[in-house]
mmCIF file of N, CA and C in Angstrom:
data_model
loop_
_atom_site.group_PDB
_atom_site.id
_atom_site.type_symbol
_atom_site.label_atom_id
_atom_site.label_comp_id
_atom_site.label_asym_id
_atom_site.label_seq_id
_atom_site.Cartn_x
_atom_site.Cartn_y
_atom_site.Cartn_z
ATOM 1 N N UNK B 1 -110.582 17.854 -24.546
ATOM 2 C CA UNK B 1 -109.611 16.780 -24.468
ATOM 3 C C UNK B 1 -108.584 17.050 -23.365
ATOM 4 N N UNK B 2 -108.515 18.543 -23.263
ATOM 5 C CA UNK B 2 -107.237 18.931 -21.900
ATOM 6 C C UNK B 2 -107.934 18.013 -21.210
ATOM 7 N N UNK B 3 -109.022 18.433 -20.514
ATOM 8 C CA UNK B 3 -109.519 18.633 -19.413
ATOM 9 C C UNK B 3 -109.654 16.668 -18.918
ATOM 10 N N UNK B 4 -109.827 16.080 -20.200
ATOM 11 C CA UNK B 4 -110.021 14.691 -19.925
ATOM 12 C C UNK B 4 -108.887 14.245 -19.294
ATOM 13 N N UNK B 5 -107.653 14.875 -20.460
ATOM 14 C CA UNK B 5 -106.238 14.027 -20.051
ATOM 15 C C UNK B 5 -105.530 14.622 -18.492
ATOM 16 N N UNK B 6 -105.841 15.683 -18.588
ATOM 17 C CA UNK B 6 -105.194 16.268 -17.129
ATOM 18 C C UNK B 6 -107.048 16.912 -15.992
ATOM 19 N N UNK B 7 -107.321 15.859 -15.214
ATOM 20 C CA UNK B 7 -107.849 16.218 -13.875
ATOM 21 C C UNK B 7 -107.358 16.060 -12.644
ATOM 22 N N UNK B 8 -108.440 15.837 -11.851
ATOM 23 C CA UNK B 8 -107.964 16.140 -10.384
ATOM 24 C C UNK B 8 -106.916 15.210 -9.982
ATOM 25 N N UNK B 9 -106.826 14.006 -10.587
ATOM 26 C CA UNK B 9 -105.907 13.027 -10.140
ATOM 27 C C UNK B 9 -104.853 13.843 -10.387
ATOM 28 N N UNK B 10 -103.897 14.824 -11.222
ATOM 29 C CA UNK B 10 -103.118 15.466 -11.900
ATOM 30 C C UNK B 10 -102.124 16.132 -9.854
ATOM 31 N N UNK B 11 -103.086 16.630 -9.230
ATOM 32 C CA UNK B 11 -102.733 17.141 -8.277
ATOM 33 C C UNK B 11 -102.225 16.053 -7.171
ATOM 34 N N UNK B 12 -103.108 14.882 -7.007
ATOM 35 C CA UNK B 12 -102.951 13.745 -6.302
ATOM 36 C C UNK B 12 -101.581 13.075 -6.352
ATOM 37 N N UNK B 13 -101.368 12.895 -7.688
ATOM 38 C CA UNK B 13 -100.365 12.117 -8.410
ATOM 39 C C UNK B 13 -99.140 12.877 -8.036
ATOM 40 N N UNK B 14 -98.985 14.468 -8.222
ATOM 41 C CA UNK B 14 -97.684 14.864 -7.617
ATOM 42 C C UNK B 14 -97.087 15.365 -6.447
ATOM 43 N N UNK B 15 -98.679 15.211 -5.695
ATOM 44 C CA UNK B 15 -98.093 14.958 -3.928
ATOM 45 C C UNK B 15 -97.737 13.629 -3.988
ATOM 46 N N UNK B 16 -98.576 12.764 -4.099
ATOM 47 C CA UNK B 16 -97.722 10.759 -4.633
ATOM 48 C C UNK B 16 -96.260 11.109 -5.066
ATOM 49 N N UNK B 17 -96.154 11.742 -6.075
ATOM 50 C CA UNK B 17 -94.841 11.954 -6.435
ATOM 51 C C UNK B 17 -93.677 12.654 -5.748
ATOM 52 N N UNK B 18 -93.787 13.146 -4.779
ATOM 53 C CA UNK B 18 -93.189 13.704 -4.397
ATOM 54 C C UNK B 18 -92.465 13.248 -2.899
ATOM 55 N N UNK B 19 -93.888 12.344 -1.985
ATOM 56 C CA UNK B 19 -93.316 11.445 -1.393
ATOM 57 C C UNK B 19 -92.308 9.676 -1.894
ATOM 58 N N UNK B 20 -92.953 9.703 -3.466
ATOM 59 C CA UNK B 20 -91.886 8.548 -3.913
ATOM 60 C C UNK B 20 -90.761 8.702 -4.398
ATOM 61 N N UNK B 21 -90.414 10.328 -4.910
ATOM 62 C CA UNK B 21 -89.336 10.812 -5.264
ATOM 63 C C UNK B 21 -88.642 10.922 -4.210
ATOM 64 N N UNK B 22 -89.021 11.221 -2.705
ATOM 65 C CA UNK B 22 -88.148 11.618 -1.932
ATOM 66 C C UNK B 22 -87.612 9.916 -1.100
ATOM 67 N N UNK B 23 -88.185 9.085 -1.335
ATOM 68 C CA UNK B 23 -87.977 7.518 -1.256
ATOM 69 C C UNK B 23 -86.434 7.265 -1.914
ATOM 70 N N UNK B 24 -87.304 7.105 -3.859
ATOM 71 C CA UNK B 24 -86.135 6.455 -4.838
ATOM 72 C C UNK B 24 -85.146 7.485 -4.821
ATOM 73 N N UNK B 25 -85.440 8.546 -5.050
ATOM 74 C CA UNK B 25 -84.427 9.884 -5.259
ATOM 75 C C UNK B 25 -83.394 9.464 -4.251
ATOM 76 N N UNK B 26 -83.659 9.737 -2.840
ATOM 77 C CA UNK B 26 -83.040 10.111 -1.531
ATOM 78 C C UNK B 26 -81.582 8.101 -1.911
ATOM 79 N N UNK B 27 -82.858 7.061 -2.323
ATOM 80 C CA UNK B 27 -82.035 5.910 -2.626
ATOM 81 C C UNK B 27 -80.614 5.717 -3.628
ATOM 82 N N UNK B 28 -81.644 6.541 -4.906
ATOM 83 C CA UNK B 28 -80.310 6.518 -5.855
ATOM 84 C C UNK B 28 -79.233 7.390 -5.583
ATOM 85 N N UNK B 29 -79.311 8.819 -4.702
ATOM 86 C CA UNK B 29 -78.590 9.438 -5.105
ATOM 87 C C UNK B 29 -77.478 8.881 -4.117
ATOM 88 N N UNK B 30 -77.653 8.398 -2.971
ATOM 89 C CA UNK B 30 -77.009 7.829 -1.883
ATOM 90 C C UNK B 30 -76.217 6.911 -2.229
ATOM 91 N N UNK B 31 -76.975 5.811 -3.023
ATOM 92 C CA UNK B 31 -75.808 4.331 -3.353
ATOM 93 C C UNK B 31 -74.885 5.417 -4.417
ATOM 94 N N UNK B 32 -75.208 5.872 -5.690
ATOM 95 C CA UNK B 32 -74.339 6.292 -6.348
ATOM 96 C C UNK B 32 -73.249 7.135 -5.744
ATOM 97 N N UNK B 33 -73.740 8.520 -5.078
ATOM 98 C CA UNK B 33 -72.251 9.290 -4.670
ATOM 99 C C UNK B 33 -71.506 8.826 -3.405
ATOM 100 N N UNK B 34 -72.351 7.765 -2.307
ATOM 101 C CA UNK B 34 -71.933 7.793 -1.062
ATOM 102 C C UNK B 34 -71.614 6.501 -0.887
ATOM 103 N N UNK B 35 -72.207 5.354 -2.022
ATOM 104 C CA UNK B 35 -71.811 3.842 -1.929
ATOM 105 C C UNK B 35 -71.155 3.257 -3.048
ATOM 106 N N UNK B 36 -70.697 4.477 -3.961
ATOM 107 C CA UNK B 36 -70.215 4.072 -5.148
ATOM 108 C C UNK B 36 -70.586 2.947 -6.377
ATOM 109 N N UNK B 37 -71.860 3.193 -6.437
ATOM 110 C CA UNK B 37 -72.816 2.106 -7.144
ATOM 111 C C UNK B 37 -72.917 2.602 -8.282
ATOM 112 N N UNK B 38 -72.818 1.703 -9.325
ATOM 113 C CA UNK B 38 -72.604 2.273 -10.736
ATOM 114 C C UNK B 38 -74.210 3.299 -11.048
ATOM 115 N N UNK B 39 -74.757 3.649 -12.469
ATOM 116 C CA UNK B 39 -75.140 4.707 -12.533
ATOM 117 C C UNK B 39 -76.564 3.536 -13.063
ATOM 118 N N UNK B 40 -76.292 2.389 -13.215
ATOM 119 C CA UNK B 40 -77.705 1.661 -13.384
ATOM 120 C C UNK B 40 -77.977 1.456 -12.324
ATOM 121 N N UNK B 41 -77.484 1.090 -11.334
ATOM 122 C CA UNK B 41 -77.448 0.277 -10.297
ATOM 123 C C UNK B 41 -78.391 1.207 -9.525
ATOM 124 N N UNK B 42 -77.628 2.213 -9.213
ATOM 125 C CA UNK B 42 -78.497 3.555 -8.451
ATOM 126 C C UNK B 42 -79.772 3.742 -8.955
ATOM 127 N N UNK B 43 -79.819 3.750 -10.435
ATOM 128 C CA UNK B 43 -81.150 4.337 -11.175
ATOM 129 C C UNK B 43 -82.122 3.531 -11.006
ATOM 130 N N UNK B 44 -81.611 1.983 -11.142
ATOM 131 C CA UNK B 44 -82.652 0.925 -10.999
ATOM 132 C C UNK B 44 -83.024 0.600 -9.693
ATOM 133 N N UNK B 45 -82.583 0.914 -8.643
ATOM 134 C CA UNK B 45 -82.838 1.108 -7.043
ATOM 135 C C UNK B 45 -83.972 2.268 -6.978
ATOM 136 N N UNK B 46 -83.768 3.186 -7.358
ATOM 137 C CA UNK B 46 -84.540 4.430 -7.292
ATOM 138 C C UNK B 46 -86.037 3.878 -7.846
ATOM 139 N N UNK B 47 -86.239 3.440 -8.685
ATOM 140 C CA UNK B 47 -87.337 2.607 -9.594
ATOM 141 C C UNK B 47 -87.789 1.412 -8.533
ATOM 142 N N UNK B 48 -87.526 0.569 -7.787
ATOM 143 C CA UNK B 48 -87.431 -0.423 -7.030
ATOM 144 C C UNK B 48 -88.028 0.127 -5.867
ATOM 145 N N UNK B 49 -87.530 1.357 -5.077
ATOM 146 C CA UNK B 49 -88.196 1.568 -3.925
ATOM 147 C C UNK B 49 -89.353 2.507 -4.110
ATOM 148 N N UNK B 50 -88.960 3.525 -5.241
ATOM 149 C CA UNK B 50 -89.932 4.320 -5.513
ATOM 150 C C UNK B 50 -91.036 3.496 -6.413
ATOM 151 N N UNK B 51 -91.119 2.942 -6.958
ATOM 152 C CA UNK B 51 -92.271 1.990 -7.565
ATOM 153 C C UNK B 51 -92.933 1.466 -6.305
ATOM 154 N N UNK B 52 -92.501 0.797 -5.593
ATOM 155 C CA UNK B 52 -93.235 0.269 -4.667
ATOM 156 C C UNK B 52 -94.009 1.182 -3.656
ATOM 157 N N UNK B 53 -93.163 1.861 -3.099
ATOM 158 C CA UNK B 53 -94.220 3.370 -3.240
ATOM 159 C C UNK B 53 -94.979 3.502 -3.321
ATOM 160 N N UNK B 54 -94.423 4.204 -5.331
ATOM 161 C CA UNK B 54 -95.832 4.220 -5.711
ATOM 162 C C UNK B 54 -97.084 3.912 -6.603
ATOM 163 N N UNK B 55 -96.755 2.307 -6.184
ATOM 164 C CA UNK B 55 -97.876 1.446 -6.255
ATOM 165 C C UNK B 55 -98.631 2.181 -5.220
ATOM 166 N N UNK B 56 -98.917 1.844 -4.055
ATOM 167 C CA UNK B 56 -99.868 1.660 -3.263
ATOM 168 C C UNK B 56 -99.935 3.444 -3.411
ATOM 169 N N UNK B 57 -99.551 4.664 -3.179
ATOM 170 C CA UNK B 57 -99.953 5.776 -3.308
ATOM 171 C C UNK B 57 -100.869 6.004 -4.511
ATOM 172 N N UNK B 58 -100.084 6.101 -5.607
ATOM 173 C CA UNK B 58 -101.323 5.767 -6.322
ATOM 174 C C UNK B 58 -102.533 5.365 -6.665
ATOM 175 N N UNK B 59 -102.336 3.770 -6.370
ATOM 176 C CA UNK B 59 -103.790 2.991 -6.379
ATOM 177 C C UNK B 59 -104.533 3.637 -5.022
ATOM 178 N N UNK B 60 -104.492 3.743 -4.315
ATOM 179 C CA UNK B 60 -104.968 3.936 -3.096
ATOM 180 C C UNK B 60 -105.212 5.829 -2.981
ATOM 181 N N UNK B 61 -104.645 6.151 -3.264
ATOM 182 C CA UNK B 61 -104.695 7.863 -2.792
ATOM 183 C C UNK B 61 -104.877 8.194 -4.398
ATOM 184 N N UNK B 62 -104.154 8.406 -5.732
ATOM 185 C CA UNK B 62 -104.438 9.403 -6.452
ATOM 186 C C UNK B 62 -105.206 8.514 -7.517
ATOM 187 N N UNK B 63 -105.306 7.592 -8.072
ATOM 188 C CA UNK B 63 -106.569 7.396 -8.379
ATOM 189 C C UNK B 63 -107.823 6.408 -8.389
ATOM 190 N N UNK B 64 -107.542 6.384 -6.960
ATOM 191 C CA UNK B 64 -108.968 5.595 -5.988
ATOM 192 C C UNK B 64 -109.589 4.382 -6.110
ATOM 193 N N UNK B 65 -108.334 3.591 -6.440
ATOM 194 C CA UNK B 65 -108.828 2.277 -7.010
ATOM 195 C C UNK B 65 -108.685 1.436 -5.236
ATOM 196 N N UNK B 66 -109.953 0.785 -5.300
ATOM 197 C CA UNK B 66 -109.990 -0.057 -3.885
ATOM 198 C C UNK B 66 -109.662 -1.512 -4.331
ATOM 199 N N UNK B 67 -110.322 -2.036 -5.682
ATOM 200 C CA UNK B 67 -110.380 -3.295 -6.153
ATOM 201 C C UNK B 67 -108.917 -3.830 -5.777
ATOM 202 N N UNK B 68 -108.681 -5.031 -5.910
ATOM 203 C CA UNK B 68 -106.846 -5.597 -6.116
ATOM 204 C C UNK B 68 -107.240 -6.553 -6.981
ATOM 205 N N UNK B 69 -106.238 -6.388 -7.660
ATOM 206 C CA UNK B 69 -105.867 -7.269 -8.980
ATOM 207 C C UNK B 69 -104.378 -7.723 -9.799
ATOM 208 N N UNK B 70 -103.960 -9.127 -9.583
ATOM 209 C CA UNK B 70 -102.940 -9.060 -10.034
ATOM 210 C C UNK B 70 -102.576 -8.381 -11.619
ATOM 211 N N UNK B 71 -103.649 -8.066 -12.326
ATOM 212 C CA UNK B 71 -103.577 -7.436 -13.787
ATOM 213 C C UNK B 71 -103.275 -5.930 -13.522
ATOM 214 N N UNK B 72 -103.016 -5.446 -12.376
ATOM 215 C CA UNK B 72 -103.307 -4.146 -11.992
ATOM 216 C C UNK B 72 -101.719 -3.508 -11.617
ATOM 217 N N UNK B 73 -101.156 -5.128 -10.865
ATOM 218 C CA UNK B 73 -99.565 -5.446 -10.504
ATOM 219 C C UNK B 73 -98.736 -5.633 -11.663
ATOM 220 N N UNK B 74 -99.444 -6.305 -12.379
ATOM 221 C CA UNK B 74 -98.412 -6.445 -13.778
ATOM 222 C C UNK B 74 -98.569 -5.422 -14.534
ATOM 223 N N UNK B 75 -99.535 -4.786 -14.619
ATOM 224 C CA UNK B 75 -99.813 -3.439 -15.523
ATOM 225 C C UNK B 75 -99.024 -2.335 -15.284
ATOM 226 N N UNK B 76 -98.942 -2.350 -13.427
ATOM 227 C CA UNK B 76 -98.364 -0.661 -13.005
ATOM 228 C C UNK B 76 -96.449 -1.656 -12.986
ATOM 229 N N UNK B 77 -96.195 -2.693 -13.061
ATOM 230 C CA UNK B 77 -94.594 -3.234 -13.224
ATOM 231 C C UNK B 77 -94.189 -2.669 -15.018
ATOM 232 N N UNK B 78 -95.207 -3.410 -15.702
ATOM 233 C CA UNK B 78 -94.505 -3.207 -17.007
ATOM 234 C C UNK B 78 -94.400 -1.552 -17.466
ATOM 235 N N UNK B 79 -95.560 -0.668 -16.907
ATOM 236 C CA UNK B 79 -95.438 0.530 -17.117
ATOM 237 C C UNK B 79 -94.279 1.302 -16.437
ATOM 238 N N UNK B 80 -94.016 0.927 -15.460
ATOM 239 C CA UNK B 80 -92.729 1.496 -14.652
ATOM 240 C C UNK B 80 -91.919 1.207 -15.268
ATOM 241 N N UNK B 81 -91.243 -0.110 -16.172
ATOM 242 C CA UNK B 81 -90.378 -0.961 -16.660
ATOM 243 C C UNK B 81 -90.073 -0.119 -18.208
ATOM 244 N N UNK B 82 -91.076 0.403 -18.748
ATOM 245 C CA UNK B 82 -91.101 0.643 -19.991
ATOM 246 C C UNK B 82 -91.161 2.270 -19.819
ATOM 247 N N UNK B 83 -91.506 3.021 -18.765
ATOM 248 C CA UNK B 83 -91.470 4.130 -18.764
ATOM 249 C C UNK B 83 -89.770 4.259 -18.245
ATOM 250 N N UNK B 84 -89.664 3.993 -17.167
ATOM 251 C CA UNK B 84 -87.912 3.741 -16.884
ATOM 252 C C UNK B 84 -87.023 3.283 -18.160
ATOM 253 N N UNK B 85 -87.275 2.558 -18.650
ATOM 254 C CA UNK B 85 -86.410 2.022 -20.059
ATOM 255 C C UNK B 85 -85.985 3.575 -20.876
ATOM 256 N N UNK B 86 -87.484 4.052 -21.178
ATOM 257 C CA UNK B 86 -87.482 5.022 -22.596
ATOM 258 C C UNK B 86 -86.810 6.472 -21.742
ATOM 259 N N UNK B 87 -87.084 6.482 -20.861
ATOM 260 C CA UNK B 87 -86.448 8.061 -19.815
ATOM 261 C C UNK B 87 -84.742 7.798 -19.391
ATOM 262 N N UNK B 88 -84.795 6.966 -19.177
ATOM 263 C CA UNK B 88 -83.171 6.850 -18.814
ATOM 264 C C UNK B 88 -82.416 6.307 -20.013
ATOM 265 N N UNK B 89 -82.835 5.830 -21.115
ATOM 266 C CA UNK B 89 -82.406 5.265 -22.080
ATOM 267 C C UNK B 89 -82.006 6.211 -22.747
ATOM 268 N N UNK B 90 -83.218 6.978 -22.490
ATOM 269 C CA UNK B 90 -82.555 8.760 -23.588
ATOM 270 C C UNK B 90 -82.020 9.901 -23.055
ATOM 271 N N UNK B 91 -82.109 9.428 -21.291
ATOM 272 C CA UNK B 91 -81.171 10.766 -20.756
ATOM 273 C C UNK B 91 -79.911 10.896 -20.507
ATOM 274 N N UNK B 92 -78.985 9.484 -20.745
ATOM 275 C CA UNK B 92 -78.080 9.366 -20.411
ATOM 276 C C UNK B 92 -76.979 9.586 -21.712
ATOM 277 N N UNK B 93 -77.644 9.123 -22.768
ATOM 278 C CA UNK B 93 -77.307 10.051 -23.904
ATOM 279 C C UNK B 93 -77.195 11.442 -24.559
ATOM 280 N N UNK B 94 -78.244 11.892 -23.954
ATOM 281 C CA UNK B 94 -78.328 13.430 -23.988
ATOM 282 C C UNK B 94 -77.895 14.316 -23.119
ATOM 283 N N UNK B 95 -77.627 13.779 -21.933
ATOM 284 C CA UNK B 95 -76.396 14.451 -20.674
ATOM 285 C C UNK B 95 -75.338 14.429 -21.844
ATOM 286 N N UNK B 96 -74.856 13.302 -21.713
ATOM 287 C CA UNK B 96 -73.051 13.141 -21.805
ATOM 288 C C UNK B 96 -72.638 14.189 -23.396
ATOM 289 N N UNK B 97 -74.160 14.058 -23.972
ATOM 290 C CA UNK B 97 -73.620 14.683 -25.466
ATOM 291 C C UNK B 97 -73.902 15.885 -25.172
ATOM 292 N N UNK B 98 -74.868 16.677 -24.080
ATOM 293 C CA UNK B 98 -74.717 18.107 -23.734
ATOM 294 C C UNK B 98 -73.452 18.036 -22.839
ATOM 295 N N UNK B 99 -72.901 17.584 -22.195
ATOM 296 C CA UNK B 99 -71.928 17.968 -20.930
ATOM 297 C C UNK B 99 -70.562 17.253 -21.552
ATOM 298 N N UNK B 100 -70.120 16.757 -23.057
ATOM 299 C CA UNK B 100 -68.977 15.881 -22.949
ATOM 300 C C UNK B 100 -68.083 16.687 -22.330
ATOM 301 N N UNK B 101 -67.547 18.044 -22.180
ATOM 302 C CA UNK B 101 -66.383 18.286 -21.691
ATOM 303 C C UNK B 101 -66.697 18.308 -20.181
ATOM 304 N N UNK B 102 -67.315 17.725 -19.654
ATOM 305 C CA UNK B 102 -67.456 17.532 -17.763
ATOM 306 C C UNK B 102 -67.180 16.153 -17.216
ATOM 307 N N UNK B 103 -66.525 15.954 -15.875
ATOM 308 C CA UNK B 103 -66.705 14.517 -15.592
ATOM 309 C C UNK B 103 -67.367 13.832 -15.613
ATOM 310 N N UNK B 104 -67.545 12.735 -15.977
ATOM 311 C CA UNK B 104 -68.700 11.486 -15.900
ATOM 312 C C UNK B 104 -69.194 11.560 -14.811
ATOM 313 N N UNK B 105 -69.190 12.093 -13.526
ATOM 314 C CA UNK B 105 -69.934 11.947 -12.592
ATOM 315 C C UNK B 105 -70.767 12.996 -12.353
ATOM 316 N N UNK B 106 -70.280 14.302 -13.078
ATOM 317 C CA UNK B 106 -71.664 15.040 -13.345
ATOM 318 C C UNK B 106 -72.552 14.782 -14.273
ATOM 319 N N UNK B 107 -71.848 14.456 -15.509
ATOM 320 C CA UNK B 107 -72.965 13.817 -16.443
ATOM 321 C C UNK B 107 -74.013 12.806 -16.185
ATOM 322 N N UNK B 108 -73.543 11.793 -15.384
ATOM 323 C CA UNK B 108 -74.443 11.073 -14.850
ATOM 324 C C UNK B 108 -75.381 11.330 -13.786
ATOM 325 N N UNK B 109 -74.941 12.337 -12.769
ATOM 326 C CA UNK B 109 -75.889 13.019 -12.256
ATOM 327 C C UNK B 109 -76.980 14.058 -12.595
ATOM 328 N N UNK B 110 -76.610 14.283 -13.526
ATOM 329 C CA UNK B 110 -77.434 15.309 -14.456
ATOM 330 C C UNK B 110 -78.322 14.578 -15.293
ATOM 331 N N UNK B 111 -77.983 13.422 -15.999
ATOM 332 C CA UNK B 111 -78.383 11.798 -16.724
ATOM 333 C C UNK B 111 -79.785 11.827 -15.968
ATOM 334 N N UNK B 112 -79.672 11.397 -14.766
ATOM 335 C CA UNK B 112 -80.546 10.624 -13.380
ATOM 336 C C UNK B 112 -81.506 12.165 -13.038
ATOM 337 N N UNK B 113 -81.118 13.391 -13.338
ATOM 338 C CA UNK B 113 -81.891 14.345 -13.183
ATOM 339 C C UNK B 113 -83.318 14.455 -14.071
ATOM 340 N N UNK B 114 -81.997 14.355 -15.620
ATOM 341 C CA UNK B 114 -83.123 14.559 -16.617
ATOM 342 C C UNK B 114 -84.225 12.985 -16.659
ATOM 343 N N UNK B 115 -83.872 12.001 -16.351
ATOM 344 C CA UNK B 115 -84.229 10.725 -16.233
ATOM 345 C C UNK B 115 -85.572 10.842 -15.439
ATOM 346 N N UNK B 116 -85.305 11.882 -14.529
ATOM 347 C CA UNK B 116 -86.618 11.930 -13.378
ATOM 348 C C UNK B 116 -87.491 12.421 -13.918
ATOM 349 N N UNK B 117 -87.606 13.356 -14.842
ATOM 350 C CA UNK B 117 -88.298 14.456 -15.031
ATOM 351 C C UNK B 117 -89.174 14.057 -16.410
ATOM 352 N N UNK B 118 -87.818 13.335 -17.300
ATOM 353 C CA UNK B 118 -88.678 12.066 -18.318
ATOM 354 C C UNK B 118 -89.790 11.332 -17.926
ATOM 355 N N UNK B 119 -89.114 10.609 -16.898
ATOM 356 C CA UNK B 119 -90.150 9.649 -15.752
ATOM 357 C C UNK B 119 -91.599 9.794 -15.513
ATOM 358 N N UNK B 120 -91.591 10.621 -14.830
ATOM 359 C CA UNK B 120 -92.698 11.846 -14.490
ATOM 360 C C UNK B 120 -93.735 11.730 -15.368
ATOM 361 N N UNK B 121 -93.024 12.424 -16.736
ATOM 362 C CA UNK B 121 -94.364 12.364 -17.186
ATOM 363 C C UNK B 121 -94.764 11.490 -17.883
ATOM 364 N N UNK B 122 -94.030 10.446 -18.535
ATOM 365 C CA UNK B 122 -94.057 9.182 -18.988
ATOM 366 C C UNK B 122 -94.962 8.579 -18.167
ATOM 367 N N UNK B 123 -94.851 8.266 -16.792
ATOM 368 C CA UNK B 123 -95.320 7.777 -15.998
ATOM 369 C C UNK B 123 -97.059 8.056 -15.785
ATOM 370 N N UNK B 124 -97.133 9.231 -15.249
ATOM 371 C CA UNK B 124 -98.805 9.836 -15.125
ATOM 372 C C UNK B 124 -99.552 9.069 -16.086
ATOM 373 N N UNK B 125 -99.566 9.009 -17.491
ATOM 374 C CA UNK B 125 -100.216 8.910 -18.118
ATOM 375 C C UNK B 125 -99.851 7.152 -18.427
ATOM 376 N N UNK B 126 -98.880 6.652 -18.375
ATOM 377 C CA UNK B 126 -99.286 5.226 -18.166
ATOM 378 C C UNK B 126 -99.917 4.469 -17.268
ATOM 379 N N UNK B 127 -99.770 5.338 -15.983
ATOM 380 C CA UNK B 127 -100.568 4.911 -14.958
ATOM 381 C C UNK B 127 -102.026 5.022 -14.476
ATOM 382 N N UNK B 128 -102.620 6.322 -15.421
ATOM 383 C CA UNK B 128 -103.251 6.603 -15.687
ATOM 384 C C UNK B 128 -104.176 6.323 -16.561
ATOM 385 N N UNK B 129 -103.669 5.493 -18.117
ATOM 386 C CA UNK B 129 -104.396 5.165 -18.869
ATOM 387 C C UNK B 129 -104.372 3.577 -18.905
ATOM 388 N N UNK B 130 -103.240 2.899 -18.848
ATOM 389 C CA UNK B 130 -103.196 1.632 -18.896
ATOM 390 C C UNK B 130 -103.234 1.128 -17.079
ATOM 391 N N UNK B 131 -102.003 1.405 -16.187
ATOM 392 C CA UNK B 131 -102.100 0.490 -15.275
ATOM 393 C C UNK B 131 -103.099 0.709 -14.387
ATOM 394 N N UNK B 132 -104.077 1.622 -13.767
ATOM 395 C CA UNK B 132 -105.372 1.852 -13.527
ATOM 396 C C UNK B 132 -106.174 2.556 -14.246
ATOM 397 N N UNK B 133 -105.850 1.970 -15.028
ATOM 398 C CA UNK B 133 -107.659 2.348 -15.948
ATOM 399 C C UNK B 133 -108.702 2.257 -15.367
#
């Protein structure tokens, strides 16, 4: 069962990841500390450029889908949508209640840390099982 849930795409997916992290990442962290953009605003930018991303990295490089299909667009949106929801929904709670005695602007940077890392793996496997199946 490892071996089913984690293959070669496993390696694909976090070079993909790593050029879309350095996309949304490089996006959110910029509007938030350097454009003063609230802490959704940033997060949901980061999701916006890095989704688009990596759509096409994905489908195209880590797991080799040539077909196009709008069921394929709505599949890898709602999975981004619902993987973003449940990762930032619960990291921004669990910063501020590990860090209450720190400023809100580390907590929230720390929020958007743990948020990524939620992401991640939330992500692989929705993209993986539902939005290119």
């Amino acid at each position: 069962m490892k071996r089913k849930l984690i293959d070669g795409t496993m390696p694909r997916f976090l070079l993909a990841g790593i050029v879309n992290t350095l996309a949304g990442c490089g996006t959110m962290f910029l509007l938030y500390n350097l454009a003063g953009c609230s802490y959704l605003v940033s997060s949901a930018a980061n999701y916006i450029v890095g989704g688009i991303v990596s759509f096409f990295l994905n489908k195209y490089f880590t797991f080799r889908r040539r077909e196009w299909s709008w069921g394929q667009v709505w599949r890898f949106a709602l999975n981004v949508a619902v993987c973003y929801g449940l990762a930032y929904g619960a990291a921004k709670p669990l910063a501020v209640m590990a860090l209450a005695d720190t400023p809100k602007d580390i907590q929230e940077n720390v929020a958007m840390l743990i948020g990524m890392c939620l992401y991640v793996a939330l992500n692989y496997f929705g993209q993986r099982f539902f939005a290119f199946r």
